[in-house]
Short mmCIF file of C-alpha atoms in Angstrom, two decimals:
data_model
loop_
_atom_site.label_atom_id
_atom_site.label_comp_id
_atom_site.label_asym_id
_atom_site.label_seq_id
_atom_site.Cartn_x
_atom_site.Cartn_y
_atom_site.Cartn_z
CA UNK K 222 0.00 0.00 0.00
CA UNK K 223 1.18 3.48 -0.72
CA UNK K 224 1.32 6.68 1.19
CA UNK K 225 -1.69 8.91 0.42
CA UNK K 226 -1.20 12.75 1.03
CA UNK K 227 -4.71 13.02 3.26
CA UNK K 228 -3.47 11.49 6.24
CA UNK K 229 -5.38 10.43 9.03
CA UNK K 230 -8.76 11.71 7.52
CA UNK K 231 -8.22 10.12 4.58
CA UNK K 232 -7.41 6.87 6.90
CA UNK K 233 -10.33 6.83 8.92
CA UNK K 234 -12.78 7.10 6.53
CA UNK K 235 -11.33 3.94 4.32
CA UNK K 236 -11.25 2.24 7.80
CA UNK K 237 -15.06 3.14 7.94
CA UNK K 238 -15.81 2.25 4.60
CA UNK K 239 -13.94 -1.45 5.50
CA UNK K 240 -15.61 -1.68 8.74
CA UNK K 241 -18.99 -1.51 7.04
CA UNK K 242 -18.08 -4.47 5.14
CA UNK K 243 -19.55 -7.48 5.28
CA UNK K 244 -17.88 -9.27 8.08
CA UNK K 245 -16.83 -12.46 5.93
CA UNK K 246 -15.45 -10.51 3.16
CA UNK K 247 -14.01 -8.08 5.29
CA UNK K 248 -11.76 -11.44 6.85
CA UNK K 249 -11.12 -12.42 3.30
CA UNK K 250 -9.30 -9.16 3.00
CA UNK K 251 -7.21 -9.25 6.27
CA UNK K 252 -5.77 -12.94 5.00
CA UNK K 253 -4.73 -11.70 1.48
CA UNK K 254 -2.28 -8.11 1.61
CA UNK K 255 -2.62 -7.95 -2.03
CA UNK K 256 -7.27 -8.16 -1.75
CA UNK K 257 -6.54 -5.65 0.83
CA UNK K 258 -4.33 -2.94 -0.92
CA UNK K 259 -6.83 -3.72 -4.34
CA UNK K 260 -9.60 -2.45 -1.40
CA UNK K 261 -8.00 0.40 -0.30
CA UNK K 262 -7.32 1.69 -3.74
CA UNK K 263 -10.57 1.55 -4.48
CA UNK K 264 -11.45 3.22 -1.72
CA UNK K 265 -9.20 5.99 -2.19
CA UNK K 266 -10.27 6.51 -5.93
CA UNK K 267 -13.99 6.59 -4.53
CA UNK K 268 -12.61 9.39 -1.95
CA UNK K 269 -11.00 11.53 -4.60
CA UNK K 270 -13.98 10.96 -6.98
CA UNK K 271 -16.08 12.09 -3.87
CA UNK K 272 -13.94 15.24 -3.23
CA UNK K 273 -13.93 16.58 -6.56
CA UNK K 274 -17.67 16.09 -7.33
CA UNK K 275 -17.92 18.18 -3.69
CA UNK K 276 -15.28 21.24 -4.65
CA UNK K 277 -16.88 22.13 -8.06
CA UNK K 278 -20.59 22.32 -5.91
CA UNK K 279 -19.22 23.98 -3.71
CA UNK K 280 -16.99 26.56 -6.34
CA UNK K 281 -20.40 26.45 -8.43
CA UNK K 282 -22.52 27.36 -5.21
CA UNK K 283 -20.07 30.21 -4.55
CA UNK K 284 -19.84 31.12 -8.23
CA UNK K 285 -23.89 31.45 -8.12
CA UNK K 286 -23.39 33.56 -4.30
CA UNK K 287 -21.41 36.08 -5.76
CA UNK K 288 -23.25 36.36 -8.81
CA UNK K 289 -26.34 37.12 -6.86
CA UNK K 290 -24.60 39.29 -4.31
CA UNK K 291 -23.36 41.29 -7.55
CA UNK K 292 -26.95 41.37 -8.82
CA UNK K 293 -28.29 42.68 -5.07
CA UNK K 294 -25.61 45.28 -5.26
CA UNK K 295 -26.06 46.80 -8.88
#
C-alpha cells in the first residue's frame, strides 16, 4: 500500500468504509495483503472521486453567491 497525502482523515474514513463491510469478506481481505491494498485503492479513488464532485458544488454554489450578491448590489 502506498502513502496517500490526506493522512489520518483520509485513513479513517477507508477504515469506515472497510468496517462496514460485510464481516466475511471483510476477513477475506485481512488474510490476502494484495485483496486488501486492491480495497483500499478503491477506496481511495472513490474518496478523490467524492472530493472533486464536492469542490466544483461547492466553487459552483459560490460562483452562483457572488453572482447574486453582484446582482443585489447593482
Amino acid at each position: 500500500m502506498g502513502s496517500y497525502g490526506d493522512g489520518p482523515d483520509l485513513a479513517a474514513k477507508i477504515t469506515g468504509m472497510l468496517l462496514e463491510m460485510d464481516n466475511m469478506k471483510l476477513i477475506l481481505l485481512l488474510e490476502s495483503p494484495a485483496s486488501l491494498a486492491a480495497k483500499v485503492e478503491e477506496a481511495v479513488q472513490v474518496l478523490k472521486l467524492s472530493n472533486q464532485t464536492t469542490n466544483a458544488s461547492s466553487q459552483e454554489s459560490l460562483h452562483n453567491n457572488l453572482l447574486s450578491a453582484q446582482v443585489s448590489v447593482n
